[in-house]
Coordinates of C-alpha atoms and ligand atoms in Angstrom, one line a residue:
Chain B
M1 CA 139.8 114.2 101.0
D2 CA 139.1 112.2 97.7
R3 CA 140.4 115.5 96.2
Y4 CA 143.8 115.2 98.7
W5 CA 144.3 112.3 98.0
R6 CA 144.2 112.4 93.9
Q7 CA 146.5 115.8 94.5
M8 CA 148.9 113.3 96.4
W9 CA 149.2 110.8 94.3
G10 CA 149.7 113.1 91.7
I11 CA 152.7 114.4 93.6
A12 CA 153.8 111.1 93.9
R13 CA 153.9 109.7 90.1
Y14 CA 155.6 112.9 88.2
E15 CA 157.9 113.0 91.9
L16 CA 159.1 109.1 90.8
R17 CA 159.3 109.7 87.2
M18 CA 160.9 113.0 88.1
Q19 CA 163.9 111.4 90.3
W20 CA 164.2 108.6 87.0
R21 CA 165.0 111.5 84.7
R22 CA 167.0 113.4 87.1
G23 CA 168.8 110.0 87.4
M24 CA 168.9 109.7 91.4
L25 CA 166.4 106.7 91.4
R26 CA 168.9 105.2 88.9
M27 CA 171.7 106.0 91.4
V28 CA 169.8 104.9 93.9
M29 CA 169.1 101.6 92.1
F30 CA 172.7 101.1 91.3
I31 CA 173.8 102.0 94.5
L32 CA 171.7 99.5 96.6
P33 CA 173.1 96.5 95.4
L34 CA 176.2 97.5 95.0
A35 CA 176.8 98.2 98.1
S36 CA 174.6 95.3 99.7
V37 CA 177.0 93.1 97.7
L38 CA 180.2 94.7 98.4
V39 CA 179.8 94.3 101.9
I40 CA 178.2 91.0 101.8
F41 CA 181.6 90.3 100.1
L42 CA 183.7 91.6 103.1
L43 CA 181.9 90.2 105.8
A44 CA 181.4 86.6 103.8
G45 CA 185.4 86.1 104.6
M46 CA 185.2 87.5 108.5
Q47 CA 182.1 84.8 108.5
A48 CA 184.1 81.9 107.5
Q49 CA 186.9 82.0 110.2
L50 CA 184.4 82.6 112.5
S51 CA 182.2 79.7 111.6
A52 CA 185.6 77.6 110.8
S53 CA 186.9 78.5 114.8
Q54 CA 183.3 77.6 115.9
T55 CA 183.0 74.6 114.1
Q56 CA 181.2 72.8 117.0
W57 CA 178.0 75.1 117.2
S58 CA 177.5 75.3 113.5
A59 CA 178.3 71.0 114.5
A60 CA 175.3 71.2 116.2
Y61 CA 172.6 72.6 113.9
P62 CA 171.9 71.6 110.6
A63 CA 173.5 73.3 107.1
E64 CA 169.8 75.7 106.3
F65 CA 169.8 76.4 109.8
R66 CA 173.2 78.2 109.6
L67 CA 173.5 79.5 106.2
T68 CA 170.1 80.9 107.6
A69 CA 171.0 82.5 110.7
M70 CA 174.8 84.0 108.8
A71 CA 173.0 85.0 105.6
I72 CA 170.8 87.4 108.0
F73 CA 173.6 88.3 109.8
I74 CA 175.0 89.8 107.2
L75 CA 172.2 91.1 106.0
L76 CA 171.8 93.9 108.7
P77 CA 175.6 95.6 108.6
A78 CA 174.9 95.1 104.7
A79 CA 171.8 97.8 104.5
A80 CA 172.5 100.0 107.8
P81 CA 175.5 101.7 105.1
I82 CA 172.8 102.6 102.8
F83 CA 170.6 103.5 104.9
A84 CA 172.7 106.2 106.3
A85 CA 174.0 107.7 102.5
L86 CA 169.3 107.1 101.4
P87 CA 169.3 110.7 103.0
L88 CA 171.8 112.4 101.8
L89 CA 170.9 111.2 98.5
L90 CA 167.4 112.0 98.3
A91 CA 167.5 115.8 100.4
E92 CA 167.2 118.1 97.9
T93 CA 163.6 116.1 96.8
I94 CA 161.7 120.0 98.3
P95 CA 164.5 122.0 98.3
L96 CA 164.8 121.0 94.8
D97 CA 161.7 123.1 93.9
G98 CA 162.7 126.5 95.7
K99 CA 165.7 126.3 93.4
L100 CA 163.6 125.4 90.1
N101 CA 161.7 128.6 91.0
M102 CA 158.0 126.4 91.8
R103 CA 157.3 127.4 95.2
D104 CA 155.1 130.3 94.7
T105 CA 153.1 128.5 91.4
L106 CA 153.0 125.7 93.5
D107 CA 151.3 127.2 96.4
S108 CA 149.1 129.2 93.8
T109 CA 147.1 126.3 93.7
P110 CA 144.9 124.9 97.0
L111 CA 147.7 122.3 97.3
P112 CA 147.4 122.2 101.4
L113 CA 151.2 121.8 102.7
W114 CA 150.8 118.3 103.8
V115 CA 149.8 117.1 100.8
Y116 CA 152.2 118.3 99.2
L117 CA 155.1 117.0 101.9
A118 CA 153.3 113.7 102.0
G119 CA 152.7 113.0 98.1
K120 CA 156.6 113.7 97.7
V121 CA 157.5 111.6 100.4
L122 CA 154.9 109.4 98.5
G123 CA 156.7 109.4 95.2
V124 CA 160.4 109.1 97.3
W125 CA 159.1 105.7 98.8
L126 CA 157.5 104.5 95.2
G127 CA 161.4 104.8 94.0
V128 CA 162.6 103.5 97.1
L129 CA 160.8 99.9 96.7
I130 CA 161.6 100.1 93.3
A131 CA 165.2 99.6 94.3
L132 CA 165.1 97.3 96.9
V133 CA 162.8 95.4 94.7
I134 CA 165.5 95.5 92.5
C135 CA 168.0 94.5 95.4
I136 CA 166.5 91.5 96.3
P137 CA 167.4 89.5 93.9
V138 CA 170.4 90.8 93.3
V139 CA 171.6 90.1 96.8
G140 CA 170.1 86.9 97.1
A141 CA 172.2 85.3 94.2
V142 CA 175.1 86.4 95.6
F143 CA 174.4 85.1 99.1
Y144 CA 173.2 81.9 97.5
W145 CA 176.2 81.9 95.5
K146 CA 178.5 82.9 99.1
L147 CA 177.1 81.1 101.8
G148 CA 175.0 78.4 100.4
A149 CA 172.1 77.5 100.4
F150 CA 169.5 79.5 103.2
N151 CA 166.1 79.4 104.0
V152 CA 165.1 81.8 101.4
W153 CA 161.3 82.3 102.8
V154 CA 162.5 83.3 106.1
W155 CA 165.0 85.7 104.7
L156 CA 163.1 87.4 102.9
Q157 CA 160.5 87.9 105.7
V158 CA 163.5 89.7 107.7
W159 CA 163.4 92.3 104.3
G160 CA 160.3 92.7 104.4
A161 CA 160.1 93.5 108.4
V162 CA 163.2 95.2 109.0
V163 CA 165.3 95.9 106.2
V164 CA 162.1 97.4 103.8
P165 CA 160.7 99.1 106.5
S166 CA 164.0 101.2 106.9
G167 CA 164.8 102.0 103.8
L168 CA 161.3 103.5 103.3
L169 CA 162.3 105.1 107.4
S170 CA 165.1 106.6 106.6
S171 CA 164.0 107.5 102.9
G172 CA 160.8 109.6 104.6
M173 CA 163.2 111.4 107.1
G174 CA 165.3 112.4 104.6
V175 CA 163.0 113.7 102.7
L176 CA 161.0 115.5 105.4
F177 CA 163.7 116.1 107.7
A178 CA 165.7 118.4 104.9
A179 CA 162.2 120.3 103.7
A180 CA 162.7 123.6 104.8
Q181 CA 166.5 123.7 103.8
P182 CA 166.9 126.9 101.4
T183 CA 169.8 124.5 99.1
R184 CA 170.9 121.7 98.8
R185 CA 174.0 122.1 99.8
R186 CA 172.3 122.7 103.7
A187 CA 170.3 120.1 102.8
I188 CA 172.6 117.4 102.7
L189 CA 174.8 118.7 105.8
V190 CA 171.1 119.1 107.7
N191 CA 170.9 115.4 106.9
F192 CA 174.1 113.7 108.4
L193 CA 172.1 114.8 111.5
L194 CA 170.2 112.6 110.5
I195 CA 172.6 109.0 111.1
P196 CA 172.8 109.5 114.4
V197 CA 170.0 109.7 114.9
F198 CA 168.4 106.3 113.4
V199 CA 171.7 104.4 114.8
Y200 CA 169.9 105.6 118.3
L201 CA 166.5 104.5 116.5
Y202 CA 167.9 101.8 115.1
S203 CA 169.3 100.2 118.3
V204 CA 166.0 101.4 120.4
S205 CA 163.8 99.8 117.9
P206 CA 162.2 96.2 119.2
L207 CA 162.0 94.7 115.6
L208 CA 165.7 95.5 115.4
Q209 CA 167.0 94.0 118.1
V210 CA 165.2 90.9 118.2
T211 CA 166.9 90.8 114.5
V212 CA 170.2 90.5 116.3
L213 CA 169.5 88.1 119.0
A214 CA 168.1 85.9 116.2
S215 CA 171.0 85.5 114.8
L216 CA 173.4 85.8 117.8
A217 CA 170.7 83.2 119.4
P218 CA 169.9 80.8 116.1
E219 CA 167.9 78.1 118.5
Q220 CA 165.9 80.4 120.0
A221 CA 164.9 82.3 116.2
F222 CA 163.0 80.1 114.3
D223 CA 160.1 77.8 114.5
L224 CA 160.9 74.0 113.5
D225 CA 158.9 71.0 112.1
A226 CA 160.4 67.5 113.1
N227 CA 162.9 67.2 111.0
G228 CA 164.7 70.0 112.3
K229 CA 163.9 72.8 109.2
I230 CA 163.1 75.7 109.6
T231 CA 159.1 77.0 109.3
A232 CA 159.3 80.8 110.2
L233 CA 160.9 83.3 112.1
R234 CA 159.4 82.8 115.4
L235 CA 160.5 85.9 117.0
M236 CA 158.9 88.5 115.0
S237 CA 155.6 88.5 117.2
G238 CA 153.1 90.7 116.6
D239 CA 153.7 93.2 119.5
V240 CA 157.5 93.3 118.3
M241 CA 156.0 94.7 115.1
A242 CA 154.0 96.7 116.7
L243 CA 156.0 98.4 118.7
S244 CA 158.8 99.1 115.3
A245 CA 155.6 100.1 113.7
G246 CA 155.0 102.2 116.4
L247 CA 158.5 103.7 116.8
M248 CA 158.4 104.8 112.7
V249 CA 155.6 106.0 112.7
A250 CA 155.9 108.6 115.4
A251 CA 159.8 109.4 113.5
L252 CA 158.4 110.0 110.3
A253 CA 155.8 112.2 112.0
V254 CA 158.4 114.3 114.4
A255 CA 159.8 114.6 111.4
G256 CA 156.6 115.4 109.1
L257 CA 155.7 118.0 111.9
L258 CA 159.1 119.5 111.9
A259 CA 158.8 120.1 107.5
W260 CA 155.6 121.4 107.6
G261 CA 156.6 124.0 110.4
G262 CA 160.4 125.0 108.8
I263 CA 158.3 125.8 105.6
R264 CA 155.5 128.0 107.3
W265 CA 157.9 130.0 109.8
K266 CA 160.3 130.5 106.4
A267 CA 156.6 131.5 104.4
G268 CA 155.4 134.1 107.3
R269 CA 159.3 135.6 108.0
A270 CA 158.8 137.0 104.3
Chain Z
M1 CA 135.7 141.7 92.8
I2 CA 138.9 142.3 95.4
E3 CA 138.7 145.0 98.2
I4 CA 141.9 146.4 99.3
H5 CA 141.5 148.6 102.4
N6 CA 144.4 150.3 103.6
L7 CA 146.9 147.5 102.7
S8 CA 150.2 148.0 103.5
K9 CA 153.4 145.5 103.5
T10 CA 156.5 146.1 105.1
Y11 CA 159.6 142.8 104.0
A12 CA 161.5 141.4 107.6
G13 CA 164.4 143.1 105.8
G14 CA 162.6 146.3 106.2
V15 CA 161.9 147.4 103.7
Q16 CA 158.2 149.6 103.4
A17 CA 157.4 147.6 99.6
L18 CA 153.6 148.9 99.8
T19 CA 151.5 151.5 101.3
G20 CA 148.3 152.5 102.4
I21 CA 146.4 150.3 99.5
D22 CA 143.0 151.5 98.8
L23 CA 141.8 149.4 95.7
K24 CA 138.7 148.4 94.2
I25 CA 138.9 145.8 91.4
E26 CA 136.0 144.7 89.4
S27 CA 135.5 142.2 86.6
G28 CA 136.8 142.8 83.3
M29 CA 140.7 143.3 82.5
F30 CA 142.8 145.9 85.3
G31 CA 146.1 146.7 84.5
L32 CA 149.5 147.6 87.2
V33 CA 151.8 149.9 85.9
G34 CA 154.4 151.8 87.3
P35 CA 158.5 151.7 87.7
N36 CA 160.9 148.8 88.9
G37 CA 160.3 148.2 92.5
A38 CA 157.4 149.7 93.2
G39 CA 155.5 146.8 94.6
K40 CA 153.7 145.7 91.8
T41 CA 154.8 142.3 92.3
S42 CA 154.4 142.4 96.2
L43 CA 150.5 143.6 95.5
M44 CA 149.6 140.8 93.6
R45 CA 151.8 138.2 95.4
I46 CA 149.3 138.8 98.1
L47 CA 146.4 139.1 96.3
A48 CA 147.8 135.3 95.2
G49 CA 147.8 134.0 99.1
L50 CA 151.7 133.9 98.8
L51 CA 152.8 136.8 101.0
R52 CA 151.4 138.3 104.5
V53 CA 150.3 141.1 104.9
S54 CA 152.0 143.7 107.5
S55 CA 148.5 145.6 108.4
G56 CA 145.3 146.2 106.4
S57 CA 143.1 143.9 105.1
V58 CA 142.4 142.1 101.8
S59 CA 139.6 140.0 100.4
V60 CA 138.5 137.8 97.3
F61 CA 135.3 137.5 96.3
G62 CA 134.2 137.9 99.4
Q63 CA 137.4 135.4 100.6
D64 CA 139.6 137.3 103.4
M65 CA 143.0 136.5 102.9
G66 CA 144.0 137.1 105.7
T67 CA 142.7 133.1 107.4
A68 CA 144.1 130.1 106.2
A69 CA 140.3 129.2 104.8
G70 CA 139.9 132.0 103.2
K71 CA 143.4 131.2 102.1
Q72 CA 142.1 128.3 100.6
T73 CA 138.9 128.5 98.7
A74 CA 140.6 131.6 96.9
K75 CA 143.4 129.3 95.6
A76 CA 140.7 127.3 94.0
L77 CA 139.1 130.0 92.6
L78 CA 143.0 131.6 91.0
G79 CA 145.6 131.1 88.2
Y80 CA 148.6 132.3 88.6
L81 CA 151.3 133.4 86.6
P82 CA 154.5 134.7 88.5
Q83 CA 156.9 136.8 87.6
E84 CA 159.5 135.0 87.8
L85 CA 159.1 131.3 86.1
G86 CA 159.3 127.6 87.9
F87 CA 159.4 125.0 86.0
Y88 CA 160.5 121.5 85.9
P89 CA 162.8 120.8 83.3
T90 CA 162.8 117.2 83.0
L91 CA 158.8 117.3 82.6
S92 CA 157.0 118.1 78.9
A93 CA 154.9 120.7 78.3
R94 CA 152.3 118.7 78.7
E95 CA 153.1 116.4 81.6
F96 CA 153.8 120.1 83.9
L97 CA 150.4 121.3 82.3
D98 CA 148.8 117.6 83.7
Y99 CA 151.0 117.7 87.2
M100 CA 149.8 121.8 87.5
A101 CA 145.7 120.8 86.3
I102 CA 145.9 118.1 89.1
L103 CA 147.5 120.4 92.0
K104 CA 144.5 122.4 91.0
G105 CA 141.8 120.3 92.0
V106 CA 140.5 119.8 87.4
T107 CA 140.9 115.9 88.9
D108 CA 139.0 114.0 86.1
K109 CA 141.6 112.9 83.5
R110 CA 139.7 113.2 80.3
L111 CA 138.5 117.0 81.4
R112 CA 142.4 117.5 82.4
Q113 CA 143.7 116.2 78.4
T114 CA 141.1 118.5 76.5
Q115 CA 142.1 121.4 78.5
I116 CA 145.7 121.0 78.4
E117 CA 145.2 119.9 74.8
Q118 CA 142.6 123.6 73.9
L119 CA 145.4 125.2 75.4
L120 CA 148.5 124.1 74.2
E121 CA 146.9 125.4 70.9
E122 CA 145.8 128.6 72.5
V123 CA 149.1 129.0 73.2
R124 CA 150.8 126.9 69.7
L125 CA 153.1 125.1 71.7
T126 CA 150.8 121.3 69.7
D127 CA 154.2 120.5 68.4
V128 CA 157.0 120.7 71.1
A129 CA 154.2 119.8 74.2
D130 CA 156.2 116.4 74.3
R131 CA 159.5 117.9 74.7
R132 CA 161.4 118.3 78.2
L133 CA 160.7 121.8 78.9
K134 CA 164.4 122.4 79.2
T135 CA 164.6 122.4 75.8
F136 CA 162.4 125.2 75.3
S137 CA 163.2 128.7 74.3
G138 CA 162.8 131.4 77.2
G139 CA 159.1 132.7 74.9
M140 CA 158.1 129.0 74.4
K141 CA 158.1 128.7 78.5
R142 CA 156.4 131.4 79.1
R143 CA 154.1 130.5 77.4
V144 CA 153.9 127.1 78.9
G145 CA 153.7 129.8 82.1
I146 CA 150.5 131.6 80.5
A147 CA 148.8 128.0 79.3
Q148 CA 149.0 126.8 83.3
A149 CA 148.1 130.5 84.8
L150 CA 144.4 129.5 82.9
L151 CA 144.1 125.7 83.7
G152 CA 140.7 125.4 86.0
N153 CA 139.2 128.0 84.0
P154 CA 140.6 130.4 87.2
K155 CA 137.8 133.2 88.0
L156 CA 140.9 135.4 89.1
L157 CA 143.7 135.4 86.7
I158 CA 147.0 137.6 88.0
V159 CA 149.6 137.2 85.7
D160 CA 152.8 139.0 86.6
E161 CA 154.7 141.2 83.3
P162 CA 153.2 137.9 81.0
T163 CA 154.7 139.6 77.7
V164 CA 158.3 139.9 78.9
G165 CA 159.6 137.6 76.2
L166 CA 157.2 136.8 74.1
D167 CA 157.7 137.7 70.7
P168 CA 155.6 140.7 69.2
E169 CA 152.9 138.2 66.7
E170 CA 152.7 136.3 70.1
R171 CA 152.5 139.6 72.7
V172 CA 149.3 140.1 69.9
R173 CA 147.9 137.0 70.7
F174 CA 148.6 136.8 74.0
R175 CA 146.4 139.9 74.3
N176 CA 144.0 139.0 72.3
L177 CA 144.2 135.6 74.7
L178 CA 143.4 137.5 77.4
S179 CA 140.7 140.1 76.2
G180 CA 138.9 137.4 75.5
M181 CA 138.9 135.8 79.0
A182 CA 138.6 139.5 81.3
K183 CA 134.8 138.5 79.4
R184 CA 134.6 135.4 81.9
C185 CA 136.5 136.7 84.9
T186 CA 138.9 139.1 86.6
V187 CA 141.7 139.8 84.8
I188 CA 144.4 141.6 86.3
L189 CA 147.9 142.4 84.6
S190 CA 151.4 143.9 85.9
T191 CA 153.9 145.5 83.0
H192 CA 156.3 148.1 81.6
I193 CA 154.9 147.9 78.3
V194 CA 152.2 150.5 78.3
E195 CA 151.2 149.3 75.0
D196 CA 150.0 146.4 76.3
I197 CA 147.5 148.1 78.6
S198 CA 146.2 150.8 75.8
H199 CA 144.7 147.9 73.8
S200 CA 143.0 145.8 76.4
C201 CA 142.1 147.3 79.7
N202 CA 139.4 149.2 80.7
D203 CA 140.5 150.1 83.6
L204 CA 143.9 150.6 85.9
A205 CA 146.4 151.5 88.3
V206 CA 149.6 154.0 88.0
M207 CA 151.8 152.7 91.1
S208 CA 154.7 154.4 92.3
K209 CA 157.2 153.7 95.4
G210 CA 154.6 151.6 97.2
R211 CA 151.4 153.6 96.7
V212 CA 148.7 153.9 93.9
I213 CA 149.1 157.6 92.2
F214 CA 147.1 156.4 89.8
R215 CA 143.5 155.1 89.0
G216 CA 140.9 155.3 86.4
A217 CA 140.5 155.0 82.5
P218 CA 143.3 154.5 80.4
A219 CA 141.1 157.4 78.8
E220 CA 141.9 159.6 81.7
L221 CA 145.3 158.6 82.3
V222 CA 146.1 159.8 78.6
Q223 CA 144.0 163.2 80.0
Q224 CA 146.9 163.8 82.2
A225 CA 149.3 165.0 79.8
R226 CA 147.6 166.6 77.2
G227 CA 148.4 170.2 76.0
N228 CA 151.7 169.2 77.3
V229 CA 152.7 166.6 74.1
F230 CA 154.8 168.6 71.3
T231 CA 157.2 167.3 68.3
V232 CA 160.1 169.9 68.0
L233 CA 162.0 169.7 65.1
L234 CA 166.4 170.7 65.4
R235 CA 169.1 170.1 63.0
D236 CA 171.8 169.0 66.1
E237 CA 171.3 169.4 69.7
P238 CA 168.4 167.8 71.9
P239 CA 166.0 170.6 73.3
D240 CA 166.8 171.6 76.9
G241 CA 165.1 174.2 79.2
G242 CA 162.9 171.8 81.0
L243 CA 161.5 169.3 78.2
S244 CA 161.5 165.8 78.5
V245 CA 162.5 163.7 75.4
V246 CA 159.8 161.0 74.7
S247 CA 161.0 159.5 71.4
T248 CA 162.9 160.8 68.3
L249 CA 163.1 160.0 65.0
Q250 CA 165.3 160.9 62.3
M251 CA 164.4 163.2 59.6
T252 CA 166.5 164.3 56.4
D253 CA 166.3 167.9 57.6
G254 CA 167.3 166.6 60.9
V255 CA 165.6 165.3 63.9
Q256 CA 162.4 165.2 65.5
Y257 CA 161.8 165.2 69.8
R258 CA 158.7 164.0 71.0
V259 CA 159.4 166.3 74.4
L260 CA 156.7 166.8 77.0
G261 CA 157.2 169.8 78.9
K262 CA 156.6 173.7 77.9
P263 CA 158.2 174.2 75.3
D264 CA 159.8 178.1 75.4
G265 CA 160.3 180.2 72.4
R266 CA 163.1 179.3 71.0
Y267 CA 161.8 176.0 69.7
E268 CA 159.2 176.0 66.3
A269 CA 157.3 173.3 68.6
K270 CA 153.8 172.0 66.9
P271 CA 151.3 170.5 69.8
I272 CA 150.3 166.9 69.6
E273 CA 147.3 163.9 70.3
P274 CA 149.1 162.6 74.1
S275 CA 149.4 158.9 73.8
L276 CA 148.5 156.6 76.7
E277 CA 153.0 156.3 77.7
D278 CA 153.3 160.0 77.3
G279 CA 150.2 160.2 80.1
Y280 CA 152.1 158.0 82.1
I281 CA 155.3 159.4 81.9
W282 CA 153.7 162.9 82.5
L283 CA 151.8 161.2 85.5
M284 CA 156.2 159.7 86.7
Q285 CA 157.4 163.4 86.2
H286 CA 154.9 165.1 88.3
A287 CA 153.8 162.0 91.1
A288 CA 155.3 164.2 93.9
Q289 CA 151.9 166.5 93.7
P290 CA 148.9 165.0 94.6
T291 CA 147.1 163.2 91.5
S292 CA 142.9 163.4 91.1
Ligands
ATP1 N1 161.5 138.6 99.3 C1 161.8 140.4 99.2 N2 162.3 140.9 100.3 C2 162.9 142.4 100.8 N3 162.6 143.1 100.4 C3 162.1 142.3 98.7 C4 161.3 141.7 98.6 N4 161.0 141.1 97.2 C5 160.7 142.5 96.8 N5 161.4 143.5 98.0 C6 161.2 144.8 97.4 O1 160.0 145.5 97.8 C7 159.9 146.6 96.8 C8 158.8 146.5 95.9 O2 159.3 145.2 94.8 P1 158.3 144.8 94.0 O3 159.2 143.2 93.9 O4 156.4 144.2 94.5 O5 158.3 145.8 92.9 P2 157.7 145.5 91.3 O6 156.8 146.5 91.0 O7 157.0 144.6 91.0 O8 158.8 146.2 90.4 P3 159.3 145.3 88.7 O9 159.0 145.9 87.9 O10 161.2 145.4 89.1 O11 159.4 143.6 89.1 C9 161.6 146.6 96.4 O12 162.2 148.2 97.1 C10 162.3 145.3 96.7 O13 163.5 145.8 96.5
MG2 MG1 157.5 142.2 89.3

């Protein structure tokens, strides 16, 4: 087991390095904040109009409360297109090894296929995590500037519970789903099929439903102290988190099995 | 030890690449020669556990290569240099070797570094070890491939046309490196260059059209052509009459041809000692007739 773990970690480390040098990671790092900032600008304009027409609604709540609900509401549509783009950007991860003629060399080592797949996914995840960590302060600063002083702690909780896991889900599935494709072009095409899968997954994900609800019915969303200040995001209960995590793991497991079976099947056919 | 029993391989497209191969390979250096498409690569990929057999059995150090567990165990003892080399262009030679060593299970970092430095030295790439592989020449890449195959002290080394693209000096160096390895492990080498084999192998097989048509020591292959190799000196026309020319040499008074066959009275032919290459060509020309 120790050897498998070291092989996996070795693949992940070098995958990260190669993604960076190929420019893929830099692209993800660049696109992620850029896309979200663009969407924020679009939505913030709409949101300003919306809240102006809802002065009653707004007036009923303290400013921090309103702004935080708004920041969460904008964050989700801002993140969604990025998560649709990640599988397309990362589709080539495993087919590239075939294109570079590395398959035989890799298969001549005592490296189980599942360790290889897990290592590749882990490497991509490290890259996406780094990109997201860079993304957070950039998007946060733009929010602060466009909206005003929202509750950063609660907002970070939404990142941690919804946005980051969604990024890991779509990048991991993007890598695995296209794993058995022979060319980069086919890999990207196949991953277009993932977009409706994500739309479905996100729409049934209890965490996402709860977060959307939080922004529509903010009075149910937050724990408040005696002075009306937000202390926590109430709706992210343990049950909801567990259900969402289960859904995510199941989706990744299905994609992993598809990758494993696809590669096995191709090798057996020769 | 490697035992191959009645092995056949038919590719999905219907090409029968191997037919009824029976081979026993002991430790030392084993050479595999044969024309393009003879099935050398197919056989080596089967031995490396990369290709499934269609029928027959293969065992490598007692591991049945028909089972997943057997393959896994055998691969831990294997070093493989594919005919079509693969690389990660953005990694340096040192990084690439580090990556491969980790996959081969050399998990101790110290040990890995010592091995890599030693191998870089042996294939003479120490000076360029930190350059990205995409900047390497064809021969340099092949040397990285050779170093990669030697990582982790394999018990079985399978090298598919390793000397392609190496300059003469590197080729000699590589032959010596392999000879050194062959003292400790089993080396299976395929090549088109008969000379590679005559210098280092104690045992060889000649393949043609998916079959083994000769198996024995290099001296026995040479023996095949004995009495059939001549030189003839001609002024203009090349020789005909069922003779095949192996090589030519420009002389002041004409062209000296080295021929295989039985020259008739028209030619002033001098019998000479056959070489391994003569034996090989003689064998290929008479492959239709059963040998040994
Ligand atoms: N993946 C494949 N699919 C279908 N046929 C194949 C495949 N690989 C090889 N073949 C066929 O199998 C036969 C043997 O090929 P192989 O590559 O083993 O020959 P070889 O002796 O290594 O030749 P060379 O000296 O050119 O490398 C050839 O007829 C070839 O066309
Ligand atoms: Mg070949």
